mmCIF file of C-alpha atoms in Angstrom:
data_model
loop_
_atom_site.group_PDB
_atom_site.id
_atom_site.type_symbol
_atom_site.label_atom_id
_atom_site.label_comp_id
_atom_site.label_asym_id
_atom_site.label_seq_id
_atom_site.Cartn_x
_atom_site.Cartn_y
_atom_site.Cartn_z
ATOM 1 C CA MET R 1 33.403 -27.123 25.944
ATOM 2 C CA LYS R 2 31.483 -25.884 28.960
ATOM 3 C CA LYS R 3 29.823 -23.221 26.805
ATOM 4 C CA LEU R 4 28.811 -25.884 24.271
ATOM 5 C CA ARG R 5 27.200 -27.937 27.045
ATOM 6 C CA TRP R 6 25.213 -24.857 28.119
ATOM 7 C CA VAL R 7 24.027 -24.294 24.539
ATOM 8 C CA ILE R 8 23.028 -27.924 24.114
ATOM 9 C CA GLY R 9 21.299 -27.880 27.492
ATOM 10 C CA GLY R 10 19.381 -24.751 26.524
ATOM 11 C CA LEU R 11 18.247 -26.301 23.261
ATOM 12 C CA VAL R 12 17.091 -29.419 25.063
ATOM 13 C CA ALA R 13 15.104 -27.265 27.494
ATOM 14 C CA ILE R 14 13.483 -25.340 24.652
ATOM 15 C CA VAL R 15 12.500 -28.570 22.880
ATOM 16 C CA ALA R 16 11.119 -29.982 26.148
ATOM 17 C CA LEU R 17 9.026 -26.855 26.732
ATOM 18 C CA ALA R 18 7.776 -26.911 23.149
ATOM 19 C CA MET R 19 6.720 -30.545 23.573
ATOM 20 C CA LEU R 20 5.039 -29.748 26.895
ATOM 21 C CA PHE R 21 3.094 -26.806 25.506
ATOM 22 C CA ARG R 22 2.590 -28.050 21.941
ATOM 23 C CA GLY R 23 -1.186 -28.211 22.407
ATOM 24 C CA PRO R 24 -1.614 -24.529 23.377
ATOM 25 C CA ILE R 25 0.951 -23.453 20.778
ATOM 26 C CA SER R 26 -0.803 -25.325 17.966
ATOM 27 C CA THR R 27 -4.177 -23.968 19.093
ATOM 28 C CA SER R 28 -2.835 -20.422 19.005
ATOM 29 C CA LEU R 29 -1.394 -20.993 15.535
ATOM 30 C CA MET R 30 -4.685 -22.478 14.383
ATOM 31 C CA ARG R 31 -6.541 -19.339 15.503
ATOM 32 C CA ARG R 32 -4.109 -17.186 13.571
ATOM 33 C CA PHE R 33 -4.277 -19.279 10.401
ATOM 34 C CA ALA R 34 -8.078 -19.615 10.549
ATOM 35 C CA ALA R 35 -8.519 -15.855 10.899
ATOM 36 C CA ARG R 36 -6.203 -15.248 7.966
ATOM 37 C CA ALA R 37 -7.947 -17.867 5.805
ATOM 38 C CA MET R 38 -11.441 -16.564 6.545
ATOM 39 C CA SER R 39 -10.564 -12.966 5.725
ATOM 40 C CA ALA R 40 -8.480 -13.666 2.621
ATOM 41 C CA ASP R 41 -9.810 -13.214 -0.910
ATOM 42 C CA PRO R 42 -7.135 -14.904 -3.025
ATOM 43 C CA ILE R 43 -8.879 -14.183 -6.325
ATOM 44 C CA ALA R 44 -9.216 -10.438 -5.638
ATOM 45 C CA GLU R 45 -5.524 -10.329 -4.761
ATOM 46 C CA LEU R 46 -4.472 -11.557 -8.217
ATOM 47 C CA PRO R 47 -3.496 -9.023 -10.890
ATOM 48 C CA ASP R 48 -5.754 -8.733 -13.911
ATOM 49 C CA GLY R 49 -5.044 -11.383 -16.514
ATOM 50 C CA ILE R 50 -5.380 -15.167 -16.757
ATOM 51 C CA HIS R 51 -4.159 -17.409 -13.956
ATOM 52 C CA VAL R 52 -3.989 -21.188 -14.380
ATOM 53 C CA VAL R 53 -3.729 -23.698 -11.527
ATOM 54 C CA LEU R 54 -3.559 -27.458 -11.932
ATOM 55 C CA CYS R 55 -6.035 -28.714 -9.348
ATOM 56 C CA GLY R 56 -5.360 -32.161 -10.776
ATOM 57 C CA ALA R 57 -2.419 -33.078 -13.018
ATOM 58 C CA GLY R 58 -2.880 -36.833 -13.175
ATOM 59 C CA SER R 59 -4.887 -39.662 -14.658
ATOM 60 C CA PRO R 60 -6.847 -42.666 -13.339
ATOM 61 C CA LEU R 61 -3.539 -44.256 -12.283
ATOM 62 C CA PRO R 62 -2.622 -43.360 -8.667
ATOM 63 C CA ASP R 63 0.126 -40.780 -8.267
ATOM 64 C CA PRO R 64 0.730 -39.049 -4.894
ATOM 65 C CA ALA R 65 1.718 -35.824 -6.676
ATOM 66 C CA ARG R 66 -1.117 -35.805 -9.211
ATOM 67 C CA SER R 67 -4.875 -36.118 -8.657
ATOM 68 C CA GLY R 68 -7.548 -36.585 -11.325
ATOM 69 C CA PRO R 69 -7.491 -34.029 -14.158
ATOM 70 C CA CYS R 70 -8.667 -30.535 -13.225
ATOM 71 C CA VAL R 71 -7.550 -27.131 -14.515
ATOM 72 C CA GLY R 72 -8.545 -24.018 -12.570
ATOM 73 C CA ILE R 73 -8.766 -20.755 -14.513
ATOM 74 C CA VAL R 74 -9.089 -17.284 -12.982
ATOM 75 C CA ALA R 75 -9.928 -14.537 -15.461
ATOM 76 C CA GLY R 76 -11.610 -11.200 -14.895
ATOM 77 C CA GLY R 77 -11.926 -11.911 -11.195
ATOM 78 C CA LYS R 78 -13.976 -15.068 -11.814
ATOM 79 C CA LEU R 79 -13.094 -18.700 -11.167
ATOM 80 C CA PHE R 80 -13.686 -21.466 -13.717
ATOM 81 C CA VAL R 81 -12.714 -25.122 -13.848
ATOM 82 C CA VAL R 82 -12.064 -27.412 -16.800
ATOM 83 C CA ASP R 83 -12.851 -31.018 -15.816
ATOM 84 C CA VAL R 84 -13.282 -32.239 -12.252
ATOM 85 C CA GLY R 85 -11.304 -35.359 -11.426
ATOM 86 C CA SER R 86 -11.282 -36.985 -8.004
ATOM 87 C CA GLY R 87 -9.711 -34.805 -5.325
ATOM 88 C CA ALA R 88 -10.339 -31.603 -7.281
ATOM 89 C CA SER R 89 -12.504 -29.853 -4.688
ATOM 90 C CA ARG R 90 -10.134 -30.493 -1.785
ATOM 91 C CA ASN R 91 -7.140 -29.518 -3.900
ATOM 92 C CA MET R 92 -8.820 -26.259 -4.885
ATOM 93 C CA GLN R 93 -9.408 -25.304 -1.268
ATOM 94 C CA ARG R 94 -5.855 -26.238 -0.327
ATOM 95 C CA MET R 95 -4.530 -24.141 -3.222
ATOM 96 C CA GLY R 96 -6.525 -21.033 -2.370
ATOM 97 C CA LEU R 97 -9.179 -21.437 -5.060
ATOM 98 C CA PRO R 98 -12.443 -20.743 -3.202
ATOM 99 C CA THR R 99 -15.003 -23.253 -4.453
ATOM 100 C CA GLY R 100 -17.807 -20.986 -3.264
ATOM 101 C CA GLN R 101 -16.808 -18.463 -5.944
ATOM 102 C CA LEU R 102 -16.899 -20.932 -8.821
ATOM 103 C CA ALA R 103 -18.659 -19.396 -11.833
ATOM 104 C CA ALA R 104 -18.840 -22.402 -14.178
ATOM 105 C CA VAL R 105 -17.405 -25.809 -15.001
ATOM 106 C CA PHE R 106 -16.382 -26.824 -18.520
ATOM 107 C CA LEU R 107 -16.168 -30.546 -19.348
ATOM 108 C CA THR R 108 -14.005 -31.872 -22.178
ATOM 109 C CA HIS R 109 -15.616 -35.337 -22.285
ATOM 110 C CA PHE R 110 -17.294 -37.840 -20.013
ATOM 111 C CA HIS R 111 -14.610 -40.356 -19.104
ATOM 112 C CA SER R 112 -15.038 -41.074 -15.392
ATOM 113 C CA ASP R 113 -11.679 -39.612 -14.358
ATOM 114 C CA HIS R 114 -12.744 -36.213 -15.742
ATOM 115 C CA ILE R 115 -16.110 -36.052 -13.959
ATOM 116 C CA ASP R 116 -15.905 -38.124 -10.776
ATOM 117 C CA GLY R 117 -15.274 -35.098 -8.545
ATOM 118 C CA LEU R 118 -18.348 -33.200 -9.750
ATOM 119 C CA GLY R 119 -20.653 -34.158 -6.893
ATOM 120 C CA GLU R 120 -18.330 -32.970 -4.130
ATOM 121 C CA LEU R 121 -17.413 -29.770 -5.976
ATOM 122 C CA SER R 122 -21.029 -28.809 -6.618
ATOM 123 C CA LEU R 123 -21.923 -29.223 -2.928
ATOM 124 C CA GLN R 124 -18.912 -27.207 -1.799
ATOM 125 C CA ARG R 125 -19.755 -24.427 -4.225
ATOM 126 C CA TRP R 126 -23.463 -24.412 -3.280
ATOM 127 C CA VAL R 127 -23.154 -24.233 0.508
ATOM 128 C CA GLY R 128 -19.760 -22.498 0.571
ATOM 129 C CA GLY R 129 -21.142 -19.592 -1.440
ATOM 130 C CA THR R 130 -24.808 -19.726 -0.299
ATOM 131 C CA HIS R 131 -25.787 -19.856 -3.966
ATOM 132 C CA ALA R 132 -29.451 -19.673 -4.887
ATOM 133 C CA GLU R 133 -28.723 -20.739 -8.492
ATOM 134 C CA PRO R 134 -27.266 -24.128 -9.494
ATOM 135 C CA LEU R 135 -23.760 -24.507 -10.868
ATOM 136 C CA ARG R 136 -23.451 -23.855 -14.583
ATOM 137 C CA LEU R 137 -22.073 -26.988 -16.267
ATOM 138 C CA ILE R 138 -20.925 -26.480 -19.849
ATOM 139 C CA GLY R 139 -19.997 -29.343 -22.137
ATOM 140 C CA PRO R 140 -20.758 -31.180 -25.356
ATOM 141 C CA SER R 141 -23.973 -33.110 -25.911
ATOM 142 C CA GLY R 142 -24.597 -35.492 -23.031
ATOM 143 C CA VAL R 143 -23.650 -33.064 -20.273
ATOM 144 C CA ASP R 144 -27.293 -32.823 -19.211
ATOM 145 C CA GLU R 145 -27.373 -36.586 -18.647
ATOM 146 C CA VAL R 146 -24.224 -36.398 -16.534
ATOM 147 C CA ALA R 147 -25.737 -33.535 -14.507
ATOM 148 C CA ALA R 148 -28.965 -35.460 -13.921
ATOM 149 C CA GLY R 149 -27.054 -38.507 -12.695
ATOM 150 C CA PHE R 150 -25.063 -36.558 -10.115
ATOM 151 C CA GLU R 151 -28.156 -34.684 -8.966
ATOM 152 C CA ARG R 152 -29.959 -37.961 -8.379
ATOM 153 C CA ALA R 153 -27.010 -39.416 -6.469
ATOM 154 C CA TYR R 154 -26.678 -36.346 -4.214
ATOM 155 C CA ARG R 155 -30.374 -35.452 -3.838
ATOM 156 C CA ILE R 156 -30.789 -37.071 -0.414
ATOM 157 C CA ASP R 157 -27.608 -35.451 0.863
ATOM 158 C CA SER R 158 -28.906 -32.058 -0.288
ATOM 159 C CA THR R 159 -31.965 -32.373 1.940
ATOM 160 C CA TYR R 160 -29.701 -32.895 4.956
ATOM 161 C CA ARG R 161 -27.792 -29.694 4.145
ATOM 162 C CA VAL R 162 -30.971 -27.630 3.952
ATOM 163 C CA ALA R 163 -32.417 -29.157 7.127
ATOM 164 C CA HIS R 164 -29.204 -28.690 9.120
ATOM 165 C CA HIS R 165 -27.983 -25.288 7.939
ATOM 166 C CA GLY R 166 -31.257 -23.675 6.905
ATOM 167 C CA GLU R 167 -32.358 -22.195 3.604
ATOM 168 C CA ALA R 168 -30.415 -18.981 4.146
ATOM 169 C CA ILE R 169 -27.140 -20.922 4.018
ATOM 170 C CA ALA R 170 -28.223 -23.720 1.683
ATOM 171 C CA PRO R 171 -30.908 -22.260 -0.606
ATOM 172 C CA PRO R 172 -32.700 -25.251 -2.164
ATOM 173 C CA GLY R 173 -32.543 -23.649 -5.609
ATOM 174 C CA GLY R 174 -28.752 -23.646 -5.521
ATOM 175 C CA PHE R 175 -28.399 -27.404 -5.405
ATOM 176 C CA GLY R 176 -27.254 -29.273 -8.491
ATOM 177 C CA PHE R 177 -26.399 -28.102 -11.970
ATOM 178 C CA ASP R 178 -27.535 -25.845 -14.766
ATOM 179 C CA PRO R 179 -26.340 -27.922 -17.750
ATOM 180 C CA ARG R 180 -25.530 -26.058 -20.969
ATOM 181 C CA PRO R 181 -24.902 -28.623 -23.740
ATOM 182 C CA PHE R 182 -23.495 -27.632 -27.116
ATOM 183 C CA GLN R 183 -23.141 -29.538 -30.348
ATOM 184 C CA SER R 184 -19.657 -30.827 -31.028
ATOM 185 C CA PRO R 185 -17.862 -28.282 -33.250
ATOM 186 C CA ALA R 186 -17.037 -29.181 -36.830
ATOM 187 C CA PRO R 187 -13.581 -30.789 -37.160
ATOM 188 C CA ASP R 188 -11.800 -27.625 -38.304
ATOM 189 C CA THR R 189 -13.740 -24.882 -36.531
ATOM 190 C CA GLY R 190 -14.151 -23.501 -33.039
ATOM 191 C CA LEU R 191 -17.401 -22.727 -31.228
ATOM 192 C CA ILE R 192 -17.706 -19.869 -28.727
ATOM 193 C CA VAL R 193 -19.382 -21.266 -25.583
ATOM 194 C CA TRP R 194 -18.744 -18.330 -23.204
ATOM 195 C CA ASP R 195 -18.516 -14.613 -23.966
ATOM 196 C CA GLN R 196 -18.897 -12.394 -20.891
ATOM 197 C CA ASP R 197 -17.006 -9.493 -19.324
ATOM 198 C CA GLY R 198 -14.145 -9.723 -21.799
ATOM 199 C CA LEU R 199 -13.588 -13.479 -21.402
ATOM 200 C CA VAL R 200 -14.155 -15.591 -24.505
ATOM 201 C CA VAL R 201 -14.060 -19.388 -24.274
ATOM 202 C CA THR R 202 -13.927 -21.357 -27.507
ATOM 203 C CA ALA R 203 -14.543 -25.105 -27.707
ATOM 204 C CA PHE R 204 -12.894 -27.185 -30.406
ATOM 205 C CA ARG R 205 -13.214 -30.802 -31.398
ATOM 206 C CA VAL R 206 -10.410 -33.277 -30.625
ATOM 207 C CA ASP R 207 -9.751 -36.908 -31.558
ATOM 208 C CA HIS R 208 -10.203 -39.249 -28.593
ATOM 209 C CA ASP R 209 -11.932 -41.998 -30.583
ATOM 210 C CA PRO R 210 -13.914 -44.037 -29.604
ATOM 211 C CA VAL R 211 -14.838 -41.336 -27.071
ATOM 212 C CA GLU R 212 -17.259 -38.974 -28.783
ATOM 213 C CA PRO R 213 -17.903 -36.127 -28.188
ATOM 214 C CA ALA R 214 -14.541 -34.850 -26.949
ATOM 215 C CA VAL R 215 -13.383 -31.237 -26.979
ATOM 216 C CA GLY R 216 -10.685 -28.868 -25.779
ATOM 217 C CA TYR R 217 -11.032 -25.187 -24.857
ATOM 218 C CA ARG R 218 -9.265 -21.911 -25.567
ATOM 219 C CA PHE R 219 -9.574 -19.053 -23.040
ATOM 220 C CA ASP R 220 -8.907 -15.475 -24.224
ATOM 221 C CA TYR R 221 -8.886 -12.521 -21.848
ATOM 222 C CA ALA R 222 -6.994 -9.215 -21.538
ATOM 223 C CA GLY R 223 -4.812 -10.016 -24.510
ATOM 224 C CA ARG R 224 -3.656 -13.345 -23.017
ATOM 225 C CA SER R 225 -4.626 -16.846 -24.096
ATOM 226 C CA VAL R 226 -4.618 -20.405 -22.750
ATOM 227 C CA VAL R 227 -5.443 -23.594 -24.652
ATOM 228 C CA ILE R 228 -6.409 -26.809 -22.834
ATOM 229 C CA SER R 229 -6.227 -29.921 -24.975
ATOM 230 C CA GLY R 230 -8.427 -32.333 -23.069
ATOM 231 C CA ASP R 231 -7.722 -35.985 -23.892
ATOM 232 C CA THR R 232 -6.722 -36.442 -27.522
ATOM 233 C CA LYS R 233 -4.407 -37.902 -30.089
ATOM 234 C CA LYS R 234 -1.953 -35.475 -31.693
ATOM 235 C CA SER R 235 -4.285 -33.101 -33.483
ATOM 236 C CA PRO R 236 -3.790 -30.504 -36.238
ATOM 237 C CA VAL R 237 -6.864 -28.738 -34.846
ATOM 238 C CA ILE R 238 -5.028 -28.000 -31.590
ATOM 239 C CA GLU R 239 -2.075 -26.665 -33.566
ATOM 240 C CA ARG R 240 -4.388 -24.269 -35.400
ATOM 241 C CA ILE R 241 -6.462 -23.214 -32.363
ATOM 242 C CA ALA R 242 -3.335 -22.704 -30.232
ATOM 243 C CA LYS R 243 -1.588 -20.500 -32.811
ATOM 244 C CA GLY R 244 0.231 -17.773 -30.890
ATOM 245 C CA ALA R 245 -1.278 -18.739 -27.515
ATOM 246 C CA ASP R 246 0.656 -17.861 -24.378
ATOM 247 C CA LEU R 247 0.134 -21.251 -22.750
ATOM 248 C CA LEU R 248 -0.721 -24.719 -24.024
ATOM 249 C CA VAL R 249 -1.900 -27.133 -21.326
ATOM 250 C CA HIS R 250 -1.572 -30.480 -23.059
ATOM 251 C CA GLU R 251 -2.179 -34.041 -21.953
ATOM 252 C CA ALA R 252 0.728 -36.461 -22.343
ATOM 253 C CA LEU R 253 1.276 -40.218 -22.241
ATOM 254 C CA ALA R 254 4.778 -41.662 -22.628
ATOM 255 C CA PRO R 255 4.401 -44.867 -24.708
ATOM 256 C CA HIS R 256 7.857 -46.225 -23.851
ATOM 257 C CA LEU R 257 7.063 -46.038 -20.131
ATOM 258 C CA VAL R 258 3.574 -47.502 -20.508
ATOM 259 C CA GLU R 259 5.129 -50.365 -22.468
ATOM 260 C CA ILE R 260 7.113 -51.323 -19.350
ATOM 261 C CA ILE R 261 3.822 -51.698 -17.468
ATOM 262 C CA THR R 262 2.400 -53.783 -20.324
ATOM 263 C CA GLU R 263 5.419 -56.095 -20.312
ATOM 264 C CA ALA R 264 5.104 -56.572 -16.556
ATOM 265 C CA ALA R 265 1.397 -57.372 -16.885
ATOM 266 C CA VAL R 266 2.101 -59.973 -19.570
ATOM 267 C CA GLN R 267 4.806 -61.612 -17.476
ATOM 268 C CA ALA R 268 2.442 -61.735 -14.492
ATOM 269 C CA GLY R 269 -0.301 -63.330 -16.586
ATOM 270 C CA ARG R 270 -2.589 -60.312 -16.213
ATOM 271 C CA SER R 271 -3.911 -60.296 -19.760
ATOM 272 C CA ALA R 272 -6.762 -57.846 -19.102
ATOM 273 C CA ARG R 273 -4.376 -55.240 -17.645
ATOM 274 C CA ALA R 274 -2.005 -55.744 -20.588
ATOM 275 C CA LYS R 275 -4.872 -55.201 -23.042
ATOM 276 C CA ILE R 276 -5.863 -51.939 -21.343
ATOM 277 C CA THR R 277 -2.332 -50.530 -21.261
ATOM 278 C CA ARG R 278 -1.879 -51.394 -24.938
ATOM 279 C CA ASP R 279 -5.204 -49.759 -25.822
ATOM 280 C CA ILE R 280 -4.619 -46.434 -24.058
ATOM 281 C CA VAL R 281 -1.582 -45.609 -26.173
ATOM 282 C CA ASP R 282 -3.632 -45.135 -29.343
ATOM 283 C CA TYR R 283 -5.882 -42.272 -28.163
ATOM 284 C CA HIS R 284 -3.453 -40.070 -26.267
ATOM 285 C CA THR R 285 -0.569 -37.784 -27.225
ATOM 286 C CA SER R 286 3.072 -38.467 -26.410
ATOM 287 C CA PRO R 287 5.166 -35.734 -24.764
ATOM 288 C CA VAL R 288 7.176 -35.326 -27.970
ATOM 289 C CA GLU R 289 4.004 -35.048 -30.070
ATOM 290 C CA ALA R 290 2.634 -32.399 -27.707
ATOM 291 C CA ALA R 291 5.962 -30.579 -28.013
ATOM 292 C CA GLN R 292 5.716 -30.723 -31.804
ATOM 293 C CA THR R 293 2.250 -29.170 -31.604
ATOM 294 C CA ALA R 294 3.522 -26.430 -29.279
ATOM 295 C CA GLU R 295 6.403 -25.652 -31.635
ATOM 296 C CA ALA R 296 4.200 -25.540 -34.728
ATOM 297 C CA ALA R 297 1.694 -23.284 -32.934
ATOM 298 C CA GLY R 298 4.404 -21.001 -31.564
ATOM 299 C CA VAL R 299 3.031 -21.075 -28.017
ATOM 300 C CA GLY R 300 4.877 -19.299 -25.222
ATOM 301 C CA HIS R 301 4.945 -22.174 -22.703
ATOM 302 C CA LEU R 302 3.970 -25.843 -22.701
ATOM 303 C CA LEU R 303 2.480 -27.347 -19.544
ATOM 304 C CA PHE R 304 2.025 -31.122 -19.434
ATOM 305 C CA TYR R 305 -0.908 -32.519 -17.479
ATOM 306 C CA HIS R 306 -2.944 -35.753 -17.407
ATOM 307 C CA ILE R 307 0.454 -37.387 -16.922
ATOM 308 C CA VAL R 308 0.609 -41.112 -17.830
ATOM 309 C CA PRO R 309 2.125 -43.169 -16.335
ATOM 310 C CA PRO R 310 2.624 -41.889 -12.780
ATOM 311 C CA LEU R 311 6.179 -40.591 -12.305
ATOM 312 C CA LEU R 312 6.910 -42.367 -9.045
ATOM 313 C CA LEU R 313 10.655 -43.003 -9.158
ATOM 314 C CA PRO R 314 13.656 -40.661 -9.290
ATOM 315 C CA GLY R 315 14.620 -39.994 -12.883
ATOM 316 C CA MET R 316 11.239 -40.876 -14.355
ATOM 317 C CA GLU R 317 10.470 -37.266 -15.216
ATOM 318 C CA ALA R 318 13.634 -37.094 -17.322
ATOM 319 C CA ALA R 319 12.559 -40.284 -19.098
ATOM 320 C CA PHE R 320 9.060 -38.864 -19.581
ATOM 321 C CA VAL R 321 10.292 -35.731 -21.398
ATOM 322 C CA GLN R 322 12.976 -37.492 -23.428
ATOM 323 C CA GLY R 323 13.098 -35.769 -26.834
ATOM 324 C CA VAL R 324 10.847 -32.854 -25.847
ATOM 325 C CA SER R 325 13.636 -30.260 -25.966
ATOM 326 C CA ASP R 326 14.497 -31.384 -29.490
ATOM 327 C CA ALA R 327 10.906 -30.900 -30.635
ATOM 328 C CA TYR R 328 10.052 -27.625 -28.839
ATOM 329 C CA SER R 329 12.266 -24.564 -28.549
ATOM 330 C CA GLY R 330 10.278 -22.938 -25.740
ATOM 331 C CA ASP R 331 10.059 -23.598 -22.012
ATOM 332 C CA PHE R 332 7.962 -26.455 -20.679
ATOM 333 C CA THR R 333 6.787 -27.747 -17.302
ATOM 334 C CA VAL R 334 5.759 -31.234 -16.212
ATOM 335 C CA GLY R 335 2.740 -30.382 -14.096
ATOM 336 C CA THR R 336 1.954 -31.549 -10.588
ATOM 337 C CA ASP R 337 -0.989 -30.672 -8.382
ATOM 338 C CA GLY R 338 -0.573 -26.994 -7.534
ATOM 339 C CA THR R 339 1.472 -25.934 -10.562
ATOM 340 C CA ARG R 340 0.517 -22.321 -11.355
ATOM 341 C CA VAL R 341 1.009 -20.229 -14.471
ATOM 342 C CA SER R 342 0.134 -16.528 -14.348
ATOM 343 C CA LEU R 343 -0.347 -14.441 -17.483
ATOM 344 C CA PRO R 344 -0.732 -10.810 -16.370
ATOM 345 C CA GLY R 345 -2.761 -8.570 -18.660
ATOM 346 C CA ALA R 346 -1.016 -5.962 -20.831
ATOM 347 C CA SER R 347 2.153 -8.028 -20.628
ATOM 348 C CA ASP R 348 3.917 -10.946 -22.261
ATOM 349 C CA ALA R 349 5.154 -12.350 -18.952
ATOM 350 C CA ILE R 350 4.656 -16.056 -18.214
ATOM 351 C CA GLU R 351 5.161 -16.764 -14.510
ATOM 352 C CA VAL R 352 5.381 -20.428 -13.453
ATOM 353 C CA SER R 353 5.345 -21.456 -9.799
ATOM 354 C CA GLY R 354 3.997 -23.979 -7.316
ATOM 355 C CA GLY R 355 3.693 -27.700 -7.688
#
């Protein structure tokens, strides 16, 4: 008993000292972490292949585990992003995706939740990488209008950056975007929109009516392949484009869960909210439908993103994927911010982590 009292007393003393010196301790730790962060090159440390990170796995509905839609792709030592929802830039930095090294952004369509993080990301990339050339922004027709709008909104801010940091750090020519619009592909064909250093990116048309244009993308590099659906109804085009792909990153909305929200809105007399939640069901894909597409295409892994509704309560994820295992014989993951899938080159390995 006496020995126990000594142990407890020692622990109390240690805790008291830690509390007393927590400022110096935290400062020392900060120095260590800052030095490590500044010297790290997380992209160079990755093996050759394709690496996918969900920098946003959610939708416009608030979800603490899922920000606005954003898919980070590392291939051939270069960083790309598909869509830039709110919170994307900060998530990327937290996840070790250096925004200053961003090579290009691909947009699937122009719904606000897929573009509202563009302004912040472009500034972080510009000043964080001292770029003298604007950020390449690739998307279907209309992407130049989106680029012009963000440039106008952030123009005044850009002058502050140049004045404060100087042109060596914030070269004026690096502000803004270099928009590269392409015509929406024919319904049953793909269109190559990037072909450099072994990476081929193919755009394909999806059905998100009345949103037009709307596309998805397939990334091929080092014998590995990733398909990103964008927002869409269940589509035979995705099934064809994703044939044999290693990874299908597919949006998913669970109608039976959204219906609960609709019923609650009706009961509360919120007719406008009920109309919206009824409407969104008809231009998205259910988890089971996405699973059916993955099975028909024979993909190696299915990753759900753009999750609707938010999965806020225990057990909701199980309800969300109800029936998925019956429709798809492969492995699947319900994405959260930070979910990672690595596809090493010259391999058939599919490594899922994070989230």
